[in-house]
Short mmCIF file of C-alpha atoms in Angstrom, two decimals:
data_model
loop_
_atom_site.label_atom_id
_atom_site.label_comp_id
_atom_site.label_asym_id
_atom_site.label_seq_id
_atom_site.Cartn_x
_atom_site.Cartn_y
_atom_site.Cartn_z
CA MET A 412 14.26 -19.96 30.36
CA THR A 413 11.34 -19.95 27.97
CA PRO A 414 11.95 -20.15 24.23
CA ALA A 415 11.42 -17.03 22.14
CA SER A 416 8.01 -16.75 20.56
CA VAL A 417 7.73 -16.99 16.79
CA PHE A 418 5.74 -13.77 17.12
CA SER A 419 8.55 -11.83 18.84
CA PRO A 420 9.71 -9.88 15.77
CA TRP A 421 6.15 -8.94 14.77
CA ALA A 422 5.17 -8.10 18.35
CA GLY A 423 8.14 -5.74 18.52
CA TYR A 424 6.88 -3.88 15.47
CA ALA A 425 3.32 -3.82 16.86
CA ARG A 426 4.62 -2.28 20.08
CA ALA A 427 6.76 0.22 18.17
CA LEU A 428 3.78 1.21 16.03
CA GLY A 429 1.65 1.75 19.14
CA LEU A 430 4.35 3.92 20.69
CA ALA A 431 5.26 5.90 17.55
CA SER A 432 4.51 9.58 17.96
CA GLY A 433 3.33 11.26 14.77
CA ARG A 434 2.49 9.99 11.32
CA GLN A 435 6.04 10.04 9.93
CA ALA A 436 7.23 7.88 12.84
CA GLN A 437 4.28 5.52 12.31
CA TRP A 438 5.02 5.17 8.60
CA ASP A 439 8.70 4.57 9.32
CA VAL A 440 7.73 1.68 11.63
CA VAL A 441 5.36 0.29 8.97
CA SER A 442 8.13 0.51 6.35
CA GLY A 443 10.52 -1.35 8.65
CA LEU A 444 7.90 -3.98 9.38
CA LEU A 445 7.25 -4.57 5.67
CA GLU A 446 10.98 -4.66 4.94
CA ALA A 447 11.48 -7.33 7.62
CA ALA A 448 8.49 -9.36 6.43
CA PHE A 449 8.85 -9.17 2.65
CA GLY A 450 11.66 -6.83 1.65
CA HIS A 451 11.20 -3.90 -0.71
CA ARG A 452 13.07 -1.41 -2.83
CA LEU A 453 10.05 0.90 -2.83
CA PHE A 454 7.19 1.09 -0.37
CA THR A 455 4.19 3.35 -0.82
CA ALA A 456 0.98 3.59 1.17
CA LEU A 457 -2.19 4.65 -0.63
CA LEU A 458 -5.35 5.80 1.10
CA TYR A 459 -8.57 4.81 -0.68
CA LEU A 460 -11.61 7.04 -0.30
CA GLU A 461 -14.27 4.77 -1.77
CA GLU A 462 -17.14 7.28 -1.69
CA HIS A 463 -15.04 9.74 -3.72
CA ARG A 464 -13.36 7.05 -5.88
CA LEU A 465 -10.02 8.66 -5.06
CA MET A 466 -6.62 7.52 -3.81
CA LYS A 467 -3.98 9.57 -2.05
CA ARG A 468 -0.35 8.62 -1.55
CA LEU A 469 0.35 8.86 2.18
CA TYR A 470 3.90 7.56 2.35
CA THR A 471 6.74 6.77 0.02
CA SER A 472 10.17 5.41 0.74
CA ASP A 473 11.49 7.23 -2.37
CA ASP A 474 10.04 10.59 -3.44
CA SER A 475 12.01 10.52 -6.70
CA ILE A 476 10.03 7.49 -7.87
CA SER A 477 6.69 8.01 -6.20
CA PRO A 478 6.03 11.52 -4.84
CA LEU A 479 3.72 12.19 -1.92
CA GLY A 480 0.38 13.93 -1.89
CA GLY A 481 -2.28 14.72 -4.39
CA PHE A 482 -5.17 12.54 -5.41
CA LYS A 483 -5.55 9.96 -8.15
CA ALA A 484 -8.91 8.85 -9.52
CA THR A 485 -9.68 5.15 -9.39
CA GLY A 486 -11.16 3.54 -12.43
CA ASN A 487 -12.51 0.13 -13.29
CA GLY A 488 -9.15 -1.38 -14.21
CA PRO A 489 -7.96 -4.83 -13.13
CA TRP A 490 -5.88 -3.56 -10.21
CA SER A 491 -8.70 -1.39 -8.82
CA ARG A 492 -11.17 -4.26 -9.06
CA HIS A 493 -8.78 -6.80 -7.55
CA VAL A 494 -7.33 -4.78 -4.67
CA LEU A 495 -9.80 -1.98 -3.92
CA GLU A 496 -13.17 -3.57 -4.68
CA GLN A 497 -12.51 -7.25 -3.95
CA GLY A 498 -9.94 -6.59 -1.21
CA ARG A 499 -7.56 -9.21 -2.55
CA LEU A 500 -3.80 -9.26 -2.32
CA TYR A 501 -2.14 -8.54 -5.67
CA VAL A 502 1.20 -9.99 -6.77
CA ALA A 503 2.97 -8.83 -9.92
CA SER A 504 5.80 -11.27 -10.67
CA ASN A 505 7.53 -9.68 -13.63
CA GLU A 506 7.64 -6.83 -16.12
CA ASP A 507 4.55 -8.02 -18.02
CA ASP A 508 2.50 -8.08 -14.82
CA VAL A 509 3.73 -4.60 -13.83
CA ARG A 510 2.90 -3.25 -17.31
CA SER A 511 -0.61 -4.70 -17.12
CA VAL A 512 -1.65 -2.58 -14.11
CA PHE A 513 0.66 0.38 -13.50
CA SER A 514 0.57 3.45 -15.74
CA GLU A 515 4.11 4.32 -14.64
CA ALA A 516 5.42 0.83 -15.50
CA PRO A 517 8.24 1.90 -17.86
CA MET A 518 9.78 4.11 -15.17
CA LEU A 519 9.38 1.42 -12.50
CA ILE A 520 10.92 -1.28 -14.68
CA ASP A 521 13.83 1.01 -15.64
CA ARG A 522 14.58 1.34 -11.91
CA GLY A 523 14.64 -2.42 -11.37
CA LEU A 524 11.13 -2.63 -9.92
CA GLN A 525 9.73 -5.58 -11.86
CA SER A 526 7.48 -7.07 -9.19
CA ALA A 527 4.92 -5.81 -6.72
CA LEU A 528 3.00 -6.90 -3.66
CA ASN A 529 -0.11 -4.84 -2.93
CA ILE A 530 -1.79 -5.54 0.39
CA PRO A 531 -5.30 -4.15 0.89
CA VAL A 532 -6.06 -2.59 4.28
CA ARG A 533 -9.65 -2.93 5.52
CA HIS A 534 -11.87 -1.36 8.13
CA GLU A 535 -15.42 -2.56 8.78
CA GLY A 536 -15.18 -4.81 5.73
CA ARG A 537 -14.26 -2.03 3.30
CA VAL A 538 -10.87 -1.40 1.75
CA ILE A 539 -9.48 1.90 3.03
CA GLY A 540 -5.98 1.66 1.59
CA SER A 541 -3.17 -0.37 0.17
CA LEU A 542 0.38 -1.15 1.28
CA ASN A 543 2.41 -1.34 -1.95
CA LEU A 544 5.81 -3.00 -2.13
CA LEU A 545 7.98 -3.13 -5.23
CA SER A 546 11.23 -4.96 -5.82
CA GLY A 547 13.11 -7.10 -8.34
CA ARG A 548 11.61 -9.79 -10.53
CA HIS A 549 9.67 -12.56 -8.67
CA ALA A 550 10.38 -11.03 -5.24
CA TYR A 551 6.86 -11.68 -3.92
CA ASP A 552 5.85 -14.92 -5.62
CA GLY A 553 5.97 -16.80 -2.30
CA ALA A 554 4.73 -13.99 -0.05
CA ASP A 555 2.96 -15.23 3.07
CA GLN A 556 -0.64 -14.04 2.63
CA ASP A 557 -1.50 -14.67 6.28
CA LEU A 558 1.40 -12.49 7.44
CA ALA A 559 0.28 -9.82 4.95
CA ALA A 560 -3.23 -9.89 6.49
CA VAL A 561 -1.80 -9.52 10.01
CA ILE A 562 0.35 -6.57 8.94
CA ALA A 563 -2.60 -4.91 7.18
CA GLY A 564 -4.61 -5.24 10.39
CA LEU A 565 -1.81 -3.63 12.41
CA CYS A 566 -1.77 -0.71 9.98
CA THR A 567 -5.52 -0.05 9.97
CA PRO A 568 -5.42 2.62 12.73
CA VAL A 569 -2.76 4.59 10.83
CA PHE A 570 -4.93 4.57 7.71
CA LEU A 571 -8.00 5.61 9.71
CA GLU A 572 -6.23 8.68 11.05
CA GLU A 573 -5.16 9.61 7.52
CA MET A 574 -8.66 8.95 6.16
CA TRP A 575 -10.32 11.32 8.59
CA ALA A 576 -7.83 14.04 7.66
CA ALA A 577 -8.32 13.54 3.90
CA GLN A 578 -12.14 13.39 3.74
CA SER A 579 -12.79 17.13 3.49
CA ALA A 580 -9.94 17.71 1.02
CA ALA A 581 -11.28 14.96 -1.25
CA ALA A 582 -14.69 16.60 -1.47
CA GLU A 583 -13.05 19.63 -3.12
CA VAL A 584 -11.07 17.69 -5.76
CA ASP A 585 -11.68 18.43 -9.48
CA ARG A 586 -11.68 14.88 -10.87
CA SER A 587 -11.38 16.07 -14.48
CA GLN A 588 -7.74 17.01 -13.83
CA LEU A 589 -6.62 13.70 -12.26
CA ASP A 590 -4.68 10.70 -13.49
CA SER A 591 -6.49 7.40 -13.12
CA VAL A 592 -5.51 3.90 -11.98
#
């Protein structure tokens, strides 16, 4: 008998993602994968349309905290520069970190979401989205960045499908009415 591969759990999720039929099923697999890898109390997926400087929430594990849909303008803030422009993983360890980048920080903190792990998703070298995990204080301080990169790569096709669907809608957005990150 051969020993189990250290990749077995992740390969199972990769297979499940490849077999998932429909976007909701795909996002449910991604949520389960991220829960197994890092844990989360809230998971959201944001599509980034660089040419429009817009983001769209594609998935949320809790609509009462982070509702789906709509667009949000991206600004030149520290989070946008770090995650969207530089394509770097972002870790917020505590309430001060969450306050420094998230406009909805008071509501998040009140719900026990004092830390975040934001994983950029790339295609052809450009960031096309972000996998955003939130949980209790210091939950992601030791997050495995290599595992995060592997998971982001597995999720790229899901983001591409969403990107193609959102391109025409983004062209019609009135930016003057949007919140900004």
